[in-house]
Amino acid sequence: MVRHKYVFVYSCLLIPLLFFLCIRIAPILYSFNISLREWDMLSEEKPFIGLQNFVQLFHDEIFLIALRNTVKYVVIGVPVQLLAGLAIALLLQRVNRFKGLFRTLYFIPYVTSVVAVSWVFRWTLLKNGIVNAWLIKLGLEPQLFLGSPSQGIYVVIAVMIWQSVGFQMLIFLTGLETIPKSYEEAAAIDGANSWQRLWHITLPLLNPVIVFSVVIASISFLQSFTQILNMTGGGPLNSTISMVLYIYNLAFKHFKMGEAAAATIILFVIILSLSLIQMKVLNRRVDYE
């Protein structure tokens, strides 16, 4: 009877494992194979060329721009999104009335269609859009926003932060509600002010939540695609193009499958390395007895 029990358990574990291997691992290995070949979709011959596709990428100016922009998305977007989510969660924790309403209002953008949100912002930020109409009424100069090589990427980052901050808020709020209030009450009795309680009690106990949020947010910004495609298409002058959009253009517009696969491998290595470093560096063990 016990043996049948273990057979059932391992069978249940094996099915999702096989699904993961087929859906995730197999495509990664296949992409690595493509990246090492001259992959012509119309030809049966796909000769092995080694690392030539990777070398070609680093001689492509657009790839370097996309890489630099992706770093900018992560470096700016992740800290701002996490700080905003944590601040909103801390404020909501102190709200006694309409807490559910505020949670819903902040979370609605996250569950709203990314394409719809992107196009709404694109229309409102046009040269003759609503935002510029308000600026003109205030006596200010109209701005190009998404049409500006210097402003476009920051506008896209702002939209991405706005749409996902509700998710971070909910994660942090869940973490805050698991912290026993007795810790803060004891610290308050000992004379600790609000800042000291936040820095020495709340944040250390939120460490697992912070690590999770940092990793998830970093992966999300590294994989930025939908907002960029719908708001700017990577322009103007490739000033907002990301790695994923660059890979999409290579594969489905220029049909350079070998280089696209090589760029995919590079992005995969970046995501994996950054996630492992973040979990190693940020993870802290805190014991309060």
GROMACS .gro file of C-alpha atoms in nm:
model
  289
    1MET     CA    1   0.000   0.000   0.000
    2VAL     CA    2   0.285   0.234   0.091
    3ARG     CA    3   0.457   0.150  -0.238
    4HIS     CA    4   0.147   0.247  -0.437
    5LYS     CA    5   0.135   0.571  -0.241
    6TYR     CA    6   0.489   0.665  -0.347
    7VAL     CA    7   0.421   0.567  -0.708
    8PHE     CA    8   0.125   0.805  -0.711
    9VAL     CA    9   0.327   1.086  -0.553
   10TYR     CA   10   0.620   1.052  -0.794
   11SER     CA   11   0.384   1.023  -1.089
   12CYS     CA   12   0.221   1.350  -0.990
   13LEU     CA   13   0.565   1.512  -0.966
   14LEU     CA   14   0.686   1.365  -1.294
   15ILE     CA   15   0.405   1.503  -1.511
   16PRO     CA   16   0.471   1.876  -1.441
   17LEU     CA   17   0.846   1.807  -1.456
   18LEU     CA   18   0.812   1.660  -1.807
   19PHE     CA   19   0.592   1.951  -1.906
   20PHE     CA   20   0.856   2.195  -1.777
   21LEU     CA   21   1.134   2.011  -1.961
   22CYS     CA   22   0.940   2.010  -2.288
   23ILE     CA   23   0.811   2.367  -2.270
   24ARG     CA   24   1.109   2.542  -2.109
   25ILE     CA   25   1.433   2.346  -2.122
   26ALA     CA   26   1.396   2.191  -2.470
   27PRO     CA   27   1.338   2.528  -2.647
   28ILE     CA   28   1.640   2.676  -2.467
   29LEU     CA   29   1.863   2.390  -2.586
   30TYR     CA   30   1.718   2.416  -2.937
   31SER     CA   31   1.782   2.793  -2.938
   32PHE     CA   32   2.143   2.729  -2.839
   33ASN     CA   33   2.173   2.492  -3.136
   34ILE     CA   34   2.028   2.755  -3.372
   35SER     CA   35   2.264   3.020  -3.236
   36LEU     CA   36   2.564   2.816  -3.350
   37ARG     CA   37   2.442   2.775  -3.708
   38GLU     CA   38   2.373   2.977  -4.019
   39TRP     CA   39   1.999   2.924  -4.000
   40ASP     CA   40   1.825   2.990  -4.330
   41MET     CA   41   1.455   2.907  -4.302
   42LEU     CA   42   1.429   2.835  -4.675
   43SER     CA   43   1.728   2.604  -4.692
   44GLU     CA   44   1.770   2.251  -4.563
   45GLU     CA   45   2.141   2.316  -4.513
   46LYS     CA   46   2.213   2.482  -4.180
   47PRO     CA   47   2.592   2.476  -4.147
   48PHE     CA   48   2.768   2.502  -3.812
   49ILE     CA   49   2.946   2.839  -3.777
   50GLY     CA   50   3.040   2.837  -3.408
   51LEU     CA   51   3.029   3.170  -3.227
   52GLN     CA   52   3.006   3.381  -3.542
   53ASN     CA   53   2.648   3.489  -3.466
   54PHE     CA   54   2.756   3.612  -3.122
   55VAL     CA   55   3.050   3.803  -3.269
   56GLN     CA   56   2.819   3.959  -3.528
   57LEU     CA   57   2.585   4.081  -3.256
   58PHE     CA   58   2.856   4.274  -3.073
   59HIS     CA   59   2.943   4.447  -3.400
   60ASP     CA   60   2.579   4.554  -3.442
   61GLU     CA   61   2.520   4.906  -3.310
   62ILE     CA   62   2.148   4.846  -3.260
   63PHE     CA   63   2.220   4.542  -3.040
   64LEU     CA   64   2.449   4.752  -2.821
   65ILE     CA   65   2.181   5.021  -2.796
   66ALA     CA   66   1.920   4.760  -2.704
   67LEU     CA   67   2.154   4.616  -2.440
   68ARG     CA   68   2.220   4.959  -2.293
   69ASN     CA   69   1.849   5.046  -2.293
   70THR     CA   70   1.762   4.718  -2.121
   71VAL     CA   71   2.013   4.796  -1.846
   72LYS     CA   72   1.852   5.138  -1.811
   73TYR     CA   73   1.505   4.982  -1.783
   74VAL     CA   74   1.627   4.762  -1.496
   75VAL     CA   75   1.842   5.018  -1.314
   76ILE     CA   76   1.569   5.284  -1.312
   77GLY     CA   77   1.252   5.077  -1.314
   78VAL     CA   78   1.323   4.817  -1.044
   79PRO     CA   79   1.423   5.049  -0.754
   80VAL     CA   80   1.149   5.303  -0.825
   81GLN     CA   81   0.881   5.034  -0.860
   82LEU     CA   82   0.985   4.860  -0.538
   83LEU     CA   83   1.012   5.182  -0.337
   84ALA     CA   84   0.671   5.298  -0.463
   85GLY     CA   85   0.513   4.960  -0.387
   86LEU     CA   86   0.663   4.950  -0.038
   87ALA     CA   87   0.559   5.309   0.038
   88ILE     CA   88   0.200   5.243  -0.070
   89ALA     CA   89   0.192   4.919   0.130
   90LEU     CA   90   0.317   5.096   0.443
   91LEU     CA   91   0.052   5.365   0.403
   92LEU     CA   92  -0.226   5.113   0.340
   93GLN     CA   93  -0.120   4.916   0.649
   94ARG     CA   94  -0.211   5.220   0.857
   95VAL     CA   95  -0.549   5.272   0.690
   96ASN     CA   96  -0.846   5.146   0.889
   97ARG     CA   97  -1.131   5.234   0.654
   98PHE     CA   98  -1.173   5.151   0.283
   99LYS     CA   99  -0.852   4.943   0.281
  100GLY     CA  100  -1.005   4.695   0.035
  101LEU     CA  101  -1.110   4.978  -0.196
  102PHE     CA  102  -0.760   5.127  -0.204
  103ARG     CA  103  -0.605   4.785  -0.269
  104THR     CA  104  -0.840   4.732  -0.561
  105LEU     CA  105  -0.775   5.077  -0.712
  106TYR     CA  106  -0.398   5.027  -0.702
  107PHE     CA  107  -0.419   4.670  -0.832
  108ILE     CA  108  -0.658   4.734  -1.124
  109PRO     CA  109  -0.382   4.865  -1.362
  110TYR     CA  110  -0.186   4.542  -1.313
  111VAL     CA  111  -0.474   4.323  -1.434
  112THR     CA  112  -0.565   4.562  -1.717
  113SER     CA  113  -0.457   4.469  -2.070
  114VAL     CA  114  -0.099   4.587  -2.130
  115VAL     CA  115  -0.182   4.666  -2.492
  116ALA     CA  116  -0.483   4.878  -2.393
  117VAL     CA  117  -0.286   5.070  -2.131
  118SER     CA  118   0.000   5.130  -2.377
  119TRP     CA  119  -0.228   5.272  -2.644
  120VAL     CA  120  -0.416   5.494  -2.399
  121PHE     CA  121  -0.089   5.650  -2.286
  122ARG     CA  122   0.029   5.675  -2.646
  123TRP     CA  123  -0.281   5.871  -2.743
  124THR     CA  124  -0.278   6.099  -2.438
  125LEU     CA  125   0.092   6.182  -2.490
  126LEU     CA  126   0.062   6.277  -2.857
  127LYS     CA  127   0.178   6.623  -2.962
  128ASN     CA  128  -0.188   6.729  -2.983
  129GLY     CA  129  -0.295   6.500  -2.698
  130ILE     CA  130  -0.459   6.572  -2.364
  131VAL     CA  131  -0.136   6.612  -2.164
  132ASN     CA  132   0.010   6.871  -2.401
  133ALA     CA  133  -0.326   7.053  -2.406
  134TRP     CA  134  -0.301   7.085  -2.026
  135LEU     CA  135   0.059   7.204  -2.051
  136ILE     CA  136  -0.040   7.474  -2.301
  137LYS     CA  137  -0.322   7.590  -2.070
  138LEU     CA  138  -0.067   7.618  -1.790
  139GLY     CA  139   0.153   7.834  -2.013
  140LEU     CA  140   0.415   7.564  -2.066
  141GLU     CA  141   0.574   7.440  -2.386
  142PRO     CA  142   0.427   7.118  -2.536
  143GLN     CA  143   0.657   6.817  -2.513
  144LEU     CA  144   0.734   6.538  -2.760
  145PHE     CA  145   0.726   6.269  -2.489
  146LEU     CA  146   0.728   5.937  -2.681
  147GLY     CA  147   0.846   6.117  -2.995
  148SER     CA  148   1.161   6.241  -2.826
  149PRO     CA  149   1.482   6.031  -2.828
  150SER     CA  150   1.572   6.176  -2.487
  151GLN     CA  151   1.230   6.153  -2.320
  152GLY     CA  152   1.077   5.839  -2.473
  153ILE     CA  153   1.252   5.573  -2.264
  154TYR     CA  154   1.169   5.749  -1.936
  155VAL     CA  155   0.803   5.780  -2.032
  156VAL     CA  156   0.789   5.407  -2.113
  157ILE     CA  157   0.957   5.323  -1.780
  158ALA     CA  158   0.708   5.544  -1.596
  159VAL     CA  159   0.414   5.364  -1.760
  160MET     CA  160   0.561   5.023  -1.676
  161ILE     CA  161   0.612   5.127  -1.314
  162TRP     CA  162   0.260   5.267  -1.290
  163GLN     CA  163   0.105   4.950  -1.424
  164SER     CA  164   0.300   4.707  -1.202
  165VAL     CA  165   0.327   4.901  -0.876
  166GLY     CA  166  -0.003   4.749  -0.759
  167PHE     CA  167   0.148   4.400  -0.775
  168GLN     CA  168   0.446   4.508  -0.565
  169MET     CA  169   0.211   4.682  -0.324
  170LEU     CA  170   0.013   4.363  -0.274
  171ILE     CA  171   0.326   4.151  -0.221
  172PHE     CA  172   0.469   4.395   0.035
  173LEU     CA  173   0.135   4.434   0.209
  174THR     CA  174   0.108   4.057   0.246
  175GLY     CA  175   0.459   4.049   0.392
  176LEU     CA  176   0.386   4.334   0.633
  177GLU     CA  177   0.077   4.158   0.766
  178THR     CA  178   0.287   3.853   0.861
  179ILE     CA  179   0.516   4.059   1.090
  180PRO     CA  180   0.400   4.029   1.453
  181LYS     CA  181   0.299   4.369   1.588
  182SER     CA  182   0.460   4.281   1.922
  183TYR     CA  183   0.805   4.355   1.771
  184GLU     CA  184   0.719   4.713   1.683
  185GLU     CA  185   0.531   4.764   2.008
  186ALA     CA  186   0.834   4.648   2.207
  187ALA     CA  187   1.063   4.875   2.003
  188ALA     CA  188   0.827   5.171   2.055
  189ILE     CA  189   0.832   5.109   2.431
  190ASP     CA  190   1.213   5.111   2.418
  191GLY     CA  191   1.199   5.455   2.254
  192ALA     CA  192   1.255   5.369   1.886
  193ASN     CA  193   1.096   5.615   1.645
  194SER     CA  194   0.909   5.523   1.326
  195TRP     CA  195   1.219   5.538   1.105
  196GLN     CA  196   1.421   5.319   1.343
  197ARG     CA  197   1.141   5.063   1.362
  198LEU     CA  198   1.118   5.056   0.982
  199TRP     CA  199   1.494   5.022   0.930
  200HIS     CA  200   1.578   4.777   1.209
  201ILE     CA  201   1.260   4.567   1.232
  202THR     CA  202   1.027   4.594   0.934
  203LEU     CA  203   1.281   4.583   0.648
  204PRO     CA  204   1.492   4.297   0.792
  205LEU     CA  205   1.180   4.086   0.849
  206LEU     CA  206   1.062   4.171   0.497
  207ASN     CA  207   1.388   4.039   0.347
  208PRO     CA  208   1.236   3.727   0.182
  209VAL     CA  209   0.964   3.944   0.027
  210ILE     CA  210   1.219   4.202  -0.091
  211VAL     CA  211   1.435   3.933  -0.254
  212PHE     CA  212   1.131   3.788  -0.432
  213SER     CA  213   1.014   4.131  -0.550
  214VAL     CA  214   1.358   4.236  -0.673
  215VAL     CA  215   1.405   3.916  -0.874
  216ILE     CA  216   1.055   3.924  -1.025
  217ALA     CA  217   1.076   4.296  -1.109
  218SER     CA  218   1.423   4.257  -1.263
  219ILE     CA  219   1.308   3.970  -1.485
  220SER     CA  220   1.002   4.171  -1.587
  221PHE     CA  221   1.205   4.476  -1.691
  222LEU     CA  222   1.469   4.262  -1.864
  223GLN     CA  223   1.188   4.109  -2.071
  224SER     CA  224   1.028   4.445  -2.156
  225PHE     CA  225   0.845   4.412  -2.486
  226THR     CA  226   0.470   4.477  -2.507
  227GLN     CA  227   0.469   4.835  -2.377
  228ILE     CA  228   0.763   4.930  -2.598
  229LEU     CA  229   0.619   4.767  -2.909
  230ASN     CA  230   0.283   4.941  -2.870
  231MET     CA  231   0.398   5.280  -2.743
  232THR     CA  232   0.707   5.353  -2.953
  233GLY     CA  233   0.792   5.046  -3.162
  234GLY     CA  234   1.147   5.088  -3.032
  235GLY     CA  235   1.185   5.441  -3.167
  236PRO     CA  236   1.251   5.716  -3.215
  237LEU     CA  237   1.597   5.629  -3.349
  238ASN     CA  238   1.600   5.305  -3.145
  239SER     CA  239   1.609   5.511  -2.826
  240THR     CA  240   1.357   5.283  -2.650
  241ILE     CA  241   1.435   4.946  -2.808
  242SER     CA  242   1.488   4.660  -2.563
  243MET     CA  243   1.662   4.326  -2.599
  244VAL     CA  244   1.338   4.134  -2.648
  245LEU     CA  245   1.211   4.377  -2.911
  246TYR     CA  246   1.548   4.358  -3.086
  247ILE     CA  247   1.524   3.976  -3.090
  248TYR     CA  248   1.169   4.000  -3.225
  249ASN     CA  249   1.278   4.231  -3.506
  250LEU     CA  250   1.574   4.010  -3.597
  251ALA     CA  251   1.368   3.692  -3.609
  252PHE     CA  252   1.034   3.801  -3.757
  253LYS     CA  253   1.122   4.109  -3.962
  254HIS     CA  254   1.472   4.033  -4.089
  255PHE     CA  255   1.451   3.650  -4.054
  256LYS     CA  256   1.800   3.631  -3.903
  257MET     CA  257   1.720   3.332  -3.686
  258GLY     CA  258   2.079   3.252  -3.594
  259GLU     CA  259   2.153   3.600  -3.460
  260ALA     CA  260   1.812   3.615  -3.290
  261ALA     CA  261   1.882   3.286  -3.113
  262ALA     CA  262   2.227   3.412  -3.010
  263ALA     CA  263   2.072   3.728  -2.864
  264THR     CA  264   1.817   3.509  -2.682
  265ILE     CA  265   2.098   3.306  -2.525
  266ILE     CA  266   2.274   3.624  -2.414
  267LEU     CA  267   1.953   3.752  -2.256
  268PHE     CA  268   1.894   3.416  -2.086
  269VAL     CA  269   2.246   3.423  -1.937
  270ILE     CA  270   2.194   3.781  -1.816
  271ILE     CA  271   1.861   3.697  -1.649
  272LEU     CA  272   1.996   3.379  -1.488
  273SER     CA  273   2.317   3.543  -1.366
  274LEU     CA  274   2.143   3.852  -1.231
  275SER     CA  275   1.878   3.644  -1.050
  276LEU     CA  276   2.141   3.422  -0.885
  277ILE     CA  277   2.349   3.724  -0.780
  278GLN     CA  278   2.046   3.902  -0.637
  279MET     CA  279   1.938   3.597  -0.436
  280LYS     CA  280   2.293   3.551  -0.308
  281VAL     CA  281   2.360   3.915  -0.218
  282LEU     CA  282   2.018   4.024  -0.091
  283ASN     CA  283   1.921   3.713   0.103
  284ARG     CA  284   1.973   3.770   0.475
  285ARG     CA  285   1.882   3.557   0.772
  286VAL     CA  286   1.737   3.758   1.061
  287ASP     CA  287   1.636   3.601   1.391
  288TYR     CA  288   1.438   3.786   1.654
  289GLU     CA  289   1.400   3.601   1.981
   0.00000   0.00000   0.00000
